[in-house]
């Protein structure tokens, strides 16, 4: 049975997740904190049956320093899919631990660089995920991340249906709207960007979008997901209500890569806003087909199997992209990837991606990667340009703010005792 959750339930779930996983929330009222802890236990207990079978197909991938990522067993010959960038620094000395207590050595068989995935191979009997049992999801569906040992890793709600994150694949209209600006007759536009496809086609501020193509529009999310189905250069018939009358306007979708200057946000500013004290995956963008959720997964949770409340596979955790969004690779897409040929490890120059801490500029280790840059060709050492210096300064400030927040949390914990 498909179980829907309200916005309130989703909010409570998110708060409960933080409490359950040890992410202390600085509530000043101890009674509120106690209530959230109780809710966390209830939420996770209710979701536990969903992962009882799925967790058998999830393994813990470990290196010398401990946990690196999770992996999902994808065939009956010891094949395991996981996130490449999470294991890349330790790829030649990794092993897996299974729910039934096995500890096996693992070797990298191939890489899917465009998806940041690695196919591992172990010599052992593992239970693969059942691709035939997978299902598609709808907006608002609750998702559960499965850890080994029948543990619930995280909960989340489907916020955006599968789409491409590659900017050249996404059509661009050039309007702004908000969930509050809805009417019984569609979604009201609060802003039309000058020079955008919408502006050139004659769409105006105050227009209410009632139909895209032949699809009636009744809400913000519905319009957002419908527009994402179109590619640059594609003609779209948009019906708006203006002055009480319906007006059909044909728009040629533009490309996000050629936004007018006033429509751009500085990348440094965007990265800081997206991070906001949250550890993000080192590789978290550019995927051709992902499902978006508000699931608060950690970067090192990548590779874990994600299921619905009915226990049927939905996809695998791919990346934490911001404070409020994570990406899931749908099972259908994963099956297509595995049917293609992986690149041999020998073709992947190591290190393909180098990680640096913002304070020292030295290569970083472990899962808490703060900053990532690509080594420059024909250069032994990487010299930071002014924009990179600025970014590092901003990241230092963010780290300082995070340390202050941790101190505040510690003080609050002491006050509760």
mmCIF file of C-alpha atoms in Angstrom:
data_model
loop_
_atom_site.group_PDB
_atom_site.id
_atom_site.type_symbol
_atom_site.label_atom_id
_atom_site.label_comp_id
_atom_site.label_asym_id
_atom_site.label_seq_id
_atom_site.Cartn_x
_atom_site.Cartn_y
_atom_site.Cartn_z
ATOM 1 C CA UNK A 1 0.000 0.000 0.000
ATOM 2 C CA UNK A 2 1.371 3.422 -0.976
ATOM 3 C CA UNK A 3 1.679 5.559 2.134
ATOM 4 C CA UNK A 4 1.582 9.322 1.729
ATOM 5 C CA UNK A 5 2.882 11.767 4.314
ATOM 6 C CA UNK A 6 1.830 15.320 4.956
ATOM 7 C CA UNK A 7 4.250 18.233 5.091
ATOM 8 C CA UNK A 8 3.923 18.201 8.880
ATOM 9 C CA UNK A 9 4.775 14.512 9.061
ATOM 10 C CA UNK A 10 7.761 15.049 6.785
ATOM 11 C CA UNK A 11 8.987 17.892 8.998
ATOM 12 C CA UNK A 12 8.663 15.773 12.113
ATOM 13 C CA UNK A 13 10.459 12.939 10.354
ATOM 14 C CA UNK A 14 13.369 15.197 9.477
ATOM 15 C CA UNK A 15 13.669 16.439 13.055
ATOM 16 C CA UNK A 16 13.351 12.929 14.395
ATOM 17 C CA UNK A 17 16.070 11.686 12.044
ATOM 18 C CA UNK A 18 18.518 14.199 13.461
ATOM 19 C CA UNK A 19 17.751 13.108 17.011
ATOM 20 C CA UNK A 20 17.947 9.405 16.198
ATOM 21 C CA UNK A 21 21.294 9.685 14.421
ATOM 22 C CA UNK A 22 22.922 11.791 17.102
ATOM 23 C CA UNK A 23 22.715 15.111 15.265
ATOM 24 C CA UNK A 24 21.876 17.130 18.340
ATOM 25 C CA UNK A 25 19.303 19.848 17.770
ATOM 26 C CA UNK A 26 19.781 22.884 20.058
ATOM 27 C CA UNK A 27 16.273 23.081 21.501
ATOM 28 C CA UNK A 28 16.227 25.164 24.662
ATOM 29 C CA UNK A 29 13.238 23.305 26.075
ATOM 30 C CA UNK A 30 14.345 19.860 27.343
ATOM 31 C CA UNK A 31 10.764 18.611 27.062
ATOM 32 C CA UNK A 32 10.782 19.352 23.326
ATOM 33 C CA UNK A 33 14.082 17.506 22.895
ATOM 34 C CA UNK A 34 12.721 14.541 24.832
ATOM 35 C CA UNK A 35 9.579 14.484 22.710
ATOM 36 C CA UNK A 36 11.640 14.539 19.504
ATOM 37 C CA UNK A 37 13.743 11.641 20.745
ATOM 38 C CA UNK A 38 10.547 9.696 21.381
ATOM 39 C CA UNK A 39 9.294 10.531 17.889
ATOM 40 C CA UNK A 40 12.617 9.419 16.419
ATOM 41 C CA UNK A 41 12.299 5.999 18.013
ATOM 42 C CA UNK A 42 8.708 5.682 16.798
ATOM 43 C CA UNK A 43 9.564 6.716 13.231
ATOM 44 C CA UNK A 44 12.473 4.324 12.986
ATOM 45 C CA UNK A 45 10.580 1.459 14.580
ATOM 46 C CA UNK A 46 7.724 1.921 12.110
ATOM 47 C CA UNK A 47 10.189 1.859 9.181
ATOM 48 C CA UNK A 48 12.205 -1.138 10.394
ATOM 49 C CA UNK A 49 10.070 -3.791 8.616
ATOM 50 C CA UNK A 50 10.761 -2.061 5.287
ATOM 51 C CA UNK A 51 14.505 -2.773 5.509
ATOM 52 C CA UNK A 52 14.415 -6.272 7.015
ATOM 53 C CA UNK A 53 14.993 -7.917 3.621
ATOM 54 C CA UNK A 54 16.696 -5.024 1.815
ATOM 55 C CA UNK A 55 19.505 -4.784 4.367
ATOM 56 C CA UNK A 56 20.687 -8.266 3.388
ATOM 57 C CA UNK A 57 21.823 -6.780 0.064
ATOM 58 C CA UNK A 58 23.741 -3.902 1.680
ATOM 59 C CA UNK A 59 27.370 -4.214 2.771
ATOM 60 C CA UNK A 60 29.692 -2.019 4.787
ATOM 61 C CA UNK A 61 32.762 -1.043 2.743
ATOM 62 C CA UNK A 62 35.809 -0.494 4.923
ATOM 63 C CA UNK A 63 39.388 0.668 4.555
ATOM 64 C CA UNK A 64 42.255 0.965 6.999
ATOM 65 C CA UNK A 65 40.618 3.939 8.694
ATOM 66 C CA UNK A 66 37.238 2.214 9.032
ATOM 67 C CA UNK A 67 33.950 2.820 7.235
ATOM 68 C CA UNK A 68 34.242 4.406 3.770
ATOM 69 C CA UNK A 69 30.829 3.892 2.188
ATOM 70 C CA UNK A 70 28.066 1.353 1.742
ATOM 71 C CA UNK A 71 27.567 -0.930 -1.221
ATOM 72 C CA UNK A 72 24.600 -2.709 -2.769
ATOM 73 C CA UNK A 73 24.970 -6.280 -4.027
ATOM 74 C CA UNK A 74 23.850 -6.297 -7.667
ATOM 75 C CA UNK A 75 24.425 -9.878 -8.859
ATOM 76 C CA UNK A 76 24.918 -13.422 -7.573
ATOM 77 C CA UNK A 77 28.626 -13.429 -8.427
ATOM 78 C CA UNK A 78 29.793 -11.057 -5.719
ATOM 79 C CA UNK A 79 29.225 -7.828 -7.644
ATOM 80 C CA UNK A 80 28.786 -4.733 -5.480
ATOM 81 C CA UNK A 81 28.099 -1.169 -6.615
ATOM 82 C CA UNK A 82 29.345 1.758 -4.540
ATOM 83 C CA UNK A 83 30.445 5.390 -4.822
ATOM 84 C CA UNK A 84 33.855 5.672 -6.476
ATOM 85 C CA UNK A 85 35.017 8.971 -4.967
ATOM 86 C CA UNK A 86 34.388 7.645 -1.439
ATOM 87 C CA UNK A 87 36.716 4.668 -1.864
ATOM 88 C CA UNK A 88 39.162 6.099 -4.404
ATOM 89 C CA UNK A 89 41.895 6.964 -1.930
ATOM 90 C CA UNK A 90 41.850 3.402 -0.518
ATOM 91 C CA UNK A 91 40.698 1.375 -3.524
ATOM 92 C CA UNK A 92 43.571 -1.138 -3.321
ATOM 93 C CA UNK A 93 43.022 -2.026 0.351
ATOM 94 C CA UNK A 94 39.296 -2.321 0.940
ATOM 95 C CA UNK A 95 37.036 -5.037 2.259
ATOM 96 C CA UNK A 96 33.361 -5.534 2.971
ATOM 97 C CA UNK A 97 31.415 -6.610 6.033
ATOM 98 C CA UNK A 98 28.020 -8.237 5.554
ATOM 99 C CA UNK A 99 24.916 -8.539 7.707
ATOM 100 C CA UNK A 100 25.580 -12.250 8.287
ATOM 101 C CA UNK A 101 29.047 -11.583 9.690
ATOM 102 C CA UNK A 102 31.223 -12.236 6.646
ATOM 103 C CA UNK A 103 34.371 -10.143 6.173
ATOM 104 C CA UNK A 104 35.650 -10.335 2.617
ATOM 105 C CA UNK A 105 38.391 -8.705 0.607
ATOM 106 C CA UNK A 106 37.175 -6.682 -2.375
ATOM 107 C CA UNK A 107 38.704 -5.622 -5.679
ATOM 108 C CA UNK A 108 37.618 -2.852 -8.039
ATOM 109 C CA UNK A 109 36.457 -4.465 -11.278
ATOM 110 C CA UNK A 110 35.504 -1.299 -13.148
ATOM 111 C CA UNK A 111 34.457 2.341 -12.937
ATOM 112 C CA UNK A 112 31.484 4.299 -14.256
ATOM 113 C CA UNK A 113 33.056 7.778 -13.990
ATOM 114 C CA UNK A 114 30.053 9.728 -15.304
ATOM 115 C CA UNK A 115 28.039 8.340 -12.379
ATOM 116 C CA UNK A 116 30.870 8.290 -9.823
ATOM 117 C CA UNK A 117 30.261 4.583 -9.300
ATOM 118 C CA UNK A 118 32.619 1.643 -8.862
ATOM 119 C CA UNK A 119 31.826 -2.029 -9.397
ATOM 120 C CA UNK A 120 33.526 -4.203 -6.787
ATOM 121 C CA UNK A 121 33.937 -7.964 -6.837
ATOM 122 C CA UNK A 122 34.237 -10.258 -3.813
ATOM 123 C CA UNK A 123 34.652 -14.011 -3.497
ATOM 124 C CA UNK A 124 31.674 -14.969 -1.378
ATOM 125 C CA UNK A 125 27.984 -15.765 -1.366
ATOM 126 C CA UNK A 126 25.967 -12.571 -1.062
ATOM 127 C CA UNK A 127 22.272 -11.866 -1.541
ATOM 128 C CA UNK A 128 21.718 -9.527 -4.512
ATOM 129 C CA UNK A 129 18.972 -6.940 -4.722
ATOM 130 C CA UNK A 130 15.928 -8.040 -6.700
ATOM 131 C CA UNK A 131 15.720 -5.629 -9.641
ATOM 132 C CA UNK A 132 12.415 -7.149 -10.762
ATOM 133 C CA UNK A 133 10.785 -6.103 -7.480
ATOM 134 C CA UNK A 134 11.730 -2.441 -7.855
ATOM 135 C CA UNK A 135 9.071 0.209 -8.350
ATOM 136 C CA UNK A 136 8.689 3.811 -9.395
ATOM 137 C CA UNK A 137 7.796 6.503 -6.891
ATOM 138 C CA UNK A 138 5.473 9.468 -6.716
ATOM 139 C CA UNK A 139 5.915 12.876 -5.153
ATOM 140 C CA UNK A 140 5.494 12.666 -1.395
ATOM 141 C CA UNK A 141 6.352 8.971 -1.096
ATOM 142 C CA UNK A 142 8.342 8.126 2.014
ATOM 143 C CA UNK A 143 11.749 6.520 1.403
ATOM 144 C CA UNK A 144 13.893 4.482 3.777
ATOM 145 C CA UNK A 145 17.642 3.901 3.539
ATOM 146 C CA UNK A 146 18.730 0.381 4.487
ATOM 147 C CA UNK A 147 21.910 -0.261 6.427
ATOM 148 C CA UNK A 148 23.317 -3.729 7.145
ATOM 149 C CA UNK A 149 22.037 -5.668 10.173
ATOM 150 C CA UNK A 150 18.405 -4.659 9.451
ATOM 151 C CA UNK A 151 19.077 -1.082 10.500
ATOM 152 C CA UNK A 152 17.271 2.006 9.236
ATOM 153 C CA UNK A 153 19.841 4.536 8.028
ATOM 154 C CA UNK A 154 17.608 7.509 7.249
ATOM 155 C CA UNK A 155 14.110 8.549 6.229
ATOM 156 C CA UNK A 156 13.076 11.037 3.585
ATOM 157 C CA UNK A 157 10.339 12.155 1.233
ATOM 158 C CA UNK A 158 10.440 12.265 -2.576
ATOM 159 C CA UNK A 159 10.637 15.962 -3.428
ATOM 160 C CA UNK A 160 11.504 15.879 -7.161
ATOM 161 C CA UNK A 161 10.883 13.044 -9.611
ATOM 162 C CA UNK A 162 13.799 11.625 -11.669
ATOM 163 C CA UNK A 163 15.506 14.217 -13.853
ATOM 164 C CA UNK A 164 18.870 15.161 -15.346
ATOM 165 C CA UNK A 165 21.278 17.410 -13.435
ATOM 166 C CA UNK A 166 23.285 18.133 -16.553
ATOM 167 C CA UNK A 167 22.542 21.767 -17.319
ATOM 168 C CA UNK A 168 22.760 21.322 -21.065
ATOM 169 C CA UNK A 169 19.932 18.751 -20.819
ATOM 170 C CA UNK A 170 17.558 20.978 -18.841
ATOM 171 C CA UNK A 171 15.163 23.349 -20.483
ATOM 172 C CA UNK A 172 14.943 26.846 -19.032
ATOM 173 C CA UNK A 173 11.831 29.062 -18.956
ATOM 174 C CA UNK A 174 12.912 32.047 -16.858
ATOM 175 C CA UNK A 175 10.087 32.571 -14.392
ATOM 176 C CA UNK A 176 9.891 32.693 -10.630
ATOM 177 C CA UNK A 177 7.047 31.500 -8.469
ATOM 178 C CA UNK A 178 6.525 30.366 -4.914
ATOM 179 C CA UNK A 179 4.277 27.807 -3.220
ATOM 180 C CA UNK A 180 2.324 30.647 -1.605
ATOM 181 C CA UNK A 181 1.403 32.167 -4.964
ATOM 182 C CA UNK A 182 -1.124 29.570 -6.027
ATOM 183 C CA UNK A 183 -4.742 29.972 -6.976
ATOM 184 C CA UNK A 184 -7.627 27.705 -7.838
ATOM 185 C CA UNK A 185 -6.692 28.280 -11.473
ATOM 186 C CA UNK A 186 -3.015 27.323 -11.540
ATOM 187 C CA UNK A 187 0.215 28.886 -10.303
ATOM 188 C CA UNK A 188 0.720 32.652 -10.354
ATOM 189 C CA UNK A 189 4.057 33.967 -11.680
ATOM 190 C CA UNK A 190 5.748 36.525 -9.434
ATOM 191 C CA UNK A 191 8.712 37.295 -11.720
ATOM 192 C CA UNK A 192 9.638 36.963 -15.396
ATOM 193 C CA UNK A 193 13.343 37.305 -16.105
ATOM 194 C CA UNK A 194 14.140 39.950 -18.743
ATOM 195 C CA UNK A 195 15.433 38.379 -21.952
ATOM 196 C CA UNK A 196 14.389 34.874 -20.898
ATOM 197 C CA UNK A 197 12.376 32.499 -23.127
ATOM 198 C CA UNK A 198 9.242 33.329 -21.121
ATOM 199 C CA UNK A 199 9.786 37.071 -21.575
ATOM 200 C CA UNK A 200 10.459 36.762 -25.303
ATOM 201 C CA UNK A 201 7.304 34.682 -25.761
ATOM 202 C CA UNK A 202 5.104 37.235 -24.011
ATOM 203 C CA UNK A 203 4.516 35.668 -20.603
ATOM 204 C CA UNK A 204 3.934 38.350 -17.951
ATOM 205 C CA UNK A 205 4.140 38.770 -14.183
ATOM 206 C CA UNK A 206 0.745 37.947 -12.696
ATOM 207 C CA UNK A 207 -0.098 35.335 -15.308
ATOM 208 C CA UNK A 208 -1.487 32.144 -13.811
ATOM 209 C CA UNK A 209 -0.125 28.997 -15.467
ATOM 210 C CA UNK A 210 -3.053 26.598 -15.823
ATOM 211 C CA UNK A 211 -1.714 24.108 -18.363
ATOM 212 C CA UNK A 212 1.610 22.935 -19.831
ATOM 213 C CA UNK A 213 1.036 21.031 -23.044
ATOM 214 C CA UNK A 214 -2.070 18.986 -22.319
ATOM 215 C CA UNK A 215 -1.341 18.653 -18.584
ATOM 216 C CA UNK A 216 -3.459 20.762 -16.193
ATOM 217 C CA UNK A 217 -1.381 22.547 -13.550
ATOM 218 C CA UNK A 218 -2.788 22.703 -10.036
ATOM 219 C CA UNK A 219 0.295 23.333 -7.925
ATOM 220 C CA UNK A 220 3.872 24.552 -7.666
ATOM 221 C CA UNK A 221 5.573 21.142 -7.598
ATOM 222 C CA UNK A 222 3.463 19.895 -10.499
ATOM 223 C CA UNK A 223 4.538 22.825 -12.677
ATOM 224 C CA UNK A 224 8.181 22.496 -11.655
ATOM 225 C CA UNK A 225 8.348 18.802 -12.526
ATOM 226 C CA UNK A 226 6.498 19.238 -15.813
ATOM 227 C CA UNK A 227 8.876 21.955 -17.052
ATOM 228 C CA UNK A 228 11.885 19.772 -16.219
ATOM 229 C CA UNK A 229 10.721 17.242 -18.786
ATOM 230 C CA UNK A 230 11.561 19.595 -21.668
ATOM 231 C CA UNK A 231 14.966 20.131 -23.273
ATOM 232 C CA UNK A 232 16.536 23.330 -24.654
ATOM 233 C CA UNK A 233 15.115 24.232 -28.073
ATOM 234 C CA UNK A 234 11.905 22.280 -27.534
ATOM 235 C CA UNK A 235 8.624 24.116 -28.203
ATOM 236 C CA UNK A 236 6.174 24.079 -25.308
ATOM 237 C CA UNK A 237 2.584 25.269 -25.323
ATOM 238 C CA UNK A 238 1.837 27.002 -22.032
ATOM 239 C CA UNK A 239 -1.699 28.122 -21.217
ATOM 240 C CA UNK A 240 -1.986 31.056 -18.816
ATOM 241 C CA UNK A 241 -4.992 32.836 -17.374
ATOM 242 C CA UNK A 242 -4.751 36.610 -17.814
ATOM 243 C CA UNK A 243 -7.546 39.056 -16.988
ATOM 244 C CA UNK A 244 -9.916 36.143 -16.527
ATOM 245 C CA UNK A 245 -9.267 34.653 -19.966
ATOM 246 C CA UNK A 246 -7.155 31.674 -21.050
ATOM 247 C CA UNK A 247 -4.271 32.479 -23.391
ATOM 248 C CA UNK A 248 -2.088 29.847 -25.068
ATOM 249 C CA UNK A 249 1.553 30.891 -25.543
ATOM 250 C CA UNK A 250 4.167 28.874 -27.428
ATOM 251 C CA UNK A 251 7.610 29.064 -25.830
ATOM 252 C CA UNK A 252 10.954 27.754 -27.078
ATOM 253 C CA UNK A 253 12.769 26.459 -24.018
ATOM 254 C CA UNK A 254 16.204 27.951 -23.419
ATOM 255 C CA UNK A 255 19.374 26.600 -21.839
ATOM 256 C CA UNK A 256 20.496 27.189 -18.269
ATOM 257 C CA UNK A 257 24.028 27.561 -19.561
ATOM 258 C CA UNK A 258 23.207 30.886 -21.260
ATOM 259 C CA UNK A 259 21.376 32.746 -18.507
ATOM 260 C CA UNK A 260 21.341 36.555 -18.688
ATOM 261 C CA UNK A 261 23.742 38.133 -16.123
ATOM 262 C CA UNK A 262 20.894 39.169 -13.817
ATOM 263 C CA UNK A 263 19.731 35.561 -13.639
ATOM 264 C CA UNK A 264 23.022 34.160 -12.408
ATOM 265 C CA UNK A 265 24.120 33.435 -8.855
ATOM 266 C CA UNK A 266 27.835 33.514 -8.091
ATOM 267 C CA UNK A 267 28.988 29.871 -7.784
ATOM 268 C CA UNK A 268 30.956 30.622 -4.607
ATOM 269 C CA UNK A 269 27.879 32.090 -2.959
ATOM 270 C CA UNK A 270 25.715 29.197 -4.123
ATOM 271 C CA UNK A 271 28.133 26.607 -2.705
ATOM 272 C CA UNK A 272 28.224 28.308 0.689
ATOM 273 C CA UNK A 273 24.418 28.570 0.790
ATOM 274 C CA UNK A 274 24.032 24.906 -0.142
ATOM 275 C CA UNK A 275 26.513 23.700 2.458
ATOM 276 C CA UNK A 276 25.379 25.681 5.520
ATOM 277 C CA UNK A 277 27.264 23.520 8.039
ATOM 278 C CA UNK A 278 26.401 20.214 6.321
ATOM 279 C CA UNK A 279 28.971 17.711 5.077
ATOM 280 C CA UNK A 280 28.347 17.276 1.349
ATOM 281 C CA UNK A 281 29.456 14.557 -1.050
ATOM 282 C CA UNK A 282 32.624 15.442 -2.954
ATOM 283 C CA UNK A 283 30.951 14.484 -6.248
ATOM 284 C CA UNK A 284 27.324 15.582 -6.140
ATOM 285 C CA UNK A 285 26.304 17.046 -9.497
ATOM 286 C CA UNK A 286 26.187 16.405 -13.236
ATOM 287 C CA UNK A 287 24.306 13.098 -13.058
ATOM 288 C CA UNK A 288 22.045 12.330 -16.015
ATOM 289 C CA UNK A 289 19.107 10.852 -14.086
ATOM 290 C CA UNK A 290 18.482 11.086 -10.345
ATOM 291 C CA UNK A 291 15.631 11.232 -7.884
ATOM 292 C CA UNK A 292 15.703 14.062 -5.331
ATOM 293 C CA UNK A 293 14.728 13.632 -1.694
ATOM 294 C CA UNK A 294 15.100 15.534 1.571
ATOM 295 C CA UNK A 295 16.674 12.448 3.162
ATOM 296 C CA UNK A 296 19.501 13.601 5.496
ATOM 297 C CA UNK A 297 22.059 11.069 4.333
ATOM 298 C CA UNK A 298 25.729 11.551 5.143
ATOM 299 C CA UNK A 299 28.328 11.501 2.345
ATOM 300 C CA UNK A 300 29.579 8.136 3.601
ATOM 301 C CA UNK A 301 26.052 6.675 3.319
ATOM 302 C CA UNK A 302 26.389 6.608 -0.478
ATOM 303 C CA UNK A 303 25.913 3.183 -2.015
ATOM 304 C CA UNK A 304 23.214 2.071 0.427
ATOM 305 C CA UNK A 305 19.965 0.643 -0.906
ATOM 306 C CA UNK A 306 16.881 2.874 -0.658
ATOM 307 C CA UNK A 307 13.404 1.334 -0.498
ATOM 308 C CA UNK A 308 9.804 2.411 -0.093
ATOM 309 C CA UNK A 309 7.785 1.700 3.025
ATOM 310 C CA UNK A 310 6.637 -1.462 1.266
ATOM 311 C CA UNK A 311 10.247 -2.685 1.194
ATOM 312 C CA UNK A 312 10.493 -2.601 -2.605
ATOM 313 C CA UNK A 313 13.787 -1.217 -3.995
ATOM 314 C CA UNK A 314 13.675 2.350 -5.292
ATOM 315 C CA UNK A 315 17.362 3.068 -5.903
ATOM 316 C CA UNK A 316 20.719 3.598 -4.220
ATOM 317 C CA UNK A 317 21.940 6.601 -2.275
ATOM 318 C CA UNK A 318 24.179 8.569 -4.633
ATOM 319 C CA UNK A 319 25.074 11.915 -3.036
ATOM 320 C CA UNK A 320 24.300 14.522 -0.400
ATOM 321 C CA UNK A 321 23.965 17.709 -2.444
ATOM 322 C CA UNK A 322 22.909 20.346 0.087
ATOM 323 C CA UNK A 323 21.432 20.823 3.516
ATOM 324 C CA UNK A 324 17.970 19.969 2.192
ATOM 325 C CA UNK A 325 18.507 17.643 -0.766
ATOM 326 C CA UNK A 326 20.056 14.276 -1.505
ATOM 327 C CA UNK A 327 20.130 12.306 -4.742
ATOM 328 C CA UNK A 328 19.003 8.723 -5.288
ATOM 329 C CA UNK A 329 19.924 6.727 -8.402
ATOM 330 C CA UNK A 330 16.733 4.947 -9.584
ATOM 331 C CA UNK A 331 16.891 1.165 -9.916
ATOM 332 C CA UNK A 332 15.923 1.280 -13.601
ATOM 333 C CA UNK A 333 18.844 3.606 -14.316
ATOM 334 C CA UNK A 334 21.228 1.473 -12.261
ATOM 335 C CA UNK A 335 20.216 -1.578 -14.278
ATOM 336 C CA UNK A 336 21.035 0.282 -17.513
ATOM 337 C CA UNK A 337 24.407 1.346 -16.125
ATOM 338 C CA UNK A 338 25.336 -2.201 -15.151
ATOM 339 C CA UNK A 339 24.370 -3.409 -18.631
ATOM 340 C CA UNK A 340 26.983 -1.064 -20.102
ATOM 341 C CA UNK A 341 30.721 -1.652 -20.039
ATOM 342 C CA UNK A 342 32.617 -0.265 -17.067
ATOM 343 C CA UNK A 343 35.969 1.421 -17.632
ATOM 344 C CA UNK A 344 38.958 -0.618 -16.435
ATOM 345 C CA UNK A 345 40.673 0.715 -13.359
ATOM 346 C CA UNK A 346 43.921 1.072 -15.313
ATOM 347 C CA UNK A 347 42.318 3.784 -17.469
ATOM 348 C CA UNK A 348 41.477 5.883 -14.431
ATOM 349 C CA UNK A 349 44.524 7.992 -13.606
ATOM 350 C CA UNK A 350 44.965 8.126 -9.859
ATOM 351 C CA UNK A 351 44.270 10.412 -8.223
ATOM 352 C CA UNK A 352 41.564 11.558 -10.631
ATOM 353 C CA UNK A 353 40.239 13.886 -7.936
ATOM 354 C CA UNK A 354 42.448 15.409 -5.249
ATOM 355 C CA UNK A 355 41.033 16.722 -2.020
ATOM 356 C CA UNK A 356 42.378 19.629 0.007
ATOM 357 C CA UNK A 357 41.522 21.009 3.403
ATOM 358 C CA UNK A 358 40.875 24.769 3.326
ATOM 359 C CA UNK A 359 43.172 25.539 6.257
ATOM 360 C CA UNK A 360 46.358 23.726 5.273
ATOM 361 C CA UNK A 361 46.034 23.114 1.548
ATOM 362 C CA UNK A 362 47.214 19.538 2.174
ATOM 363 C CA UNK A 363 45.455 16.445 0.798
ATOM 364 C CA UNK A 364 42.561 15.489 3.040
ATOM 365 C CA UNK A 365 41.697 11.965 4.190
ATOM 366 C CA UNK A 366 38.563 10.398 5.576
ATOM 367 C CA UNK A 367 34.919 11.093 4.817
ATOM 368 C CA UNK A 368 34.769 14.728 5.993
ATOM 369 C CA UNK A 369 36.033 16.303 2.780
ATOM 370 C CA UNK A 370 35.596 20.070 2.868
ATOM 371 C CA UNK A 371 36.911 21.277 -0.472
ATOM 372 C CA UNK A 372 37.738 19.772 -3.829
ATOM 373 C CA UNK A 373 39.793 21.036 -6.770
ATOM 374 C CA UNK A 374 41.019 19.439 -9.965
ATOM 375 C CA UNK A 375 44.826 19.267 -10.439
ATOM 376 C CA UNK A 376 45.966 21.448 -13.318
ATOM 377 C CA UNK A 377 47.523 19.751 -16.301
ATOM 378 C CA UNK A 378 51.319 20.006 -16.747
ATOM 379 C CA UNK A 379 51.834 21.340 -13.259
ATOM 380 C CA UNK A 380 53.518 19.640 -10.319
ATOM 381 C CA UNK A 381 51.878 21.858 -7.731
ATOM 382 C CA UNK A 382 48.494 23.492 -7.812
ATOM 383 C CA UNK A 383 48.617 27.292 -7.495
ATOM 384 C CA UNK A 384 45.332 28.724 -6.273
ATOM 385 C CA UNK A 385 43.882 31.577 -8.281
ATOM 386 C CA UNK A 386 42.138 34.529 -6.538
ATOM 387 C CA UNK A 387 38.661 33.007 -6.811
ATOM 388 C CA UNK A 388 39.874 29.798 -5.148
ATOM 389 C CA UNK A 389 41.530 31.814 -2.369
ATOM 390 C CA UNK A 390 38.206 33.563 -1.819
ATOM 391 C CA UNK A 391 36.387 30.253 -1.673
ATOM 392 C CA UNK A 392 38.866 28.869 0.858
ATOM 393 C CA UNK A 393 38.456 31.983 3.022
ATOM 394 C CA UNK A 394 34.698 31.526 2.930
ATOM 395 C CA UNK A 395 35.030 27.873 3.885
ATOM 396 C CA UNK A 396 37.286 28.829 6.823
ATOM 397 C CA UNK A 397 34.586 31.195 8.019
ATOM 398 C CA UNK A 398 31.984 28.462 7.702
ATOM 399 C CA UNK A 399 34.163 26.052 9.699
ATOM 400 C CA UNK A 400 34.568 28.662 12.426
ATOM 401 C CA UNK A 401 30.798 29.146 12.555
ATOM 402 C CA UNK A 402 30.305 25.412 12.758
ATOM 403 C CA UNK A 403 32.773 25.119 15.663
ATOM 404 C CA UNK A 404 30.891 27.873 17.481
ATOM 405 C CA UNK A 405 27.611 26.037 16.917
ATOM 406 C CA UNK A 406 29.154 22.842 18.298
ATOM 407 C CA UNK A 407 30.271 24.742 21.395
ATOM 408 C CA UNK A 408 26.741 26.066 21.836
ATOM 409 C CA UNK A 409 25.339 22.553 21.526
ATOM 410 C CA UNK A 410 27.781 21.315 24.162
ATOM 411 C CA UNK A 411 26.737 24.094 26.534
ATOM 412 C CA UNK A 412 23.080 23.227 25.971
ATOM 413 C CA UNK A 413 23.775 19.566 26.694
ATOM 414 C CA UNK A 414 25.503 20.495 29.954
ATOM 415 C CA UNK A 415 22.588 22.720 30.955
ATOM 416 C CA UNK A 416 20.173 19.830 30.486
ATOM 417 C CA UNK A 417 22.029 17.623 32.956
#
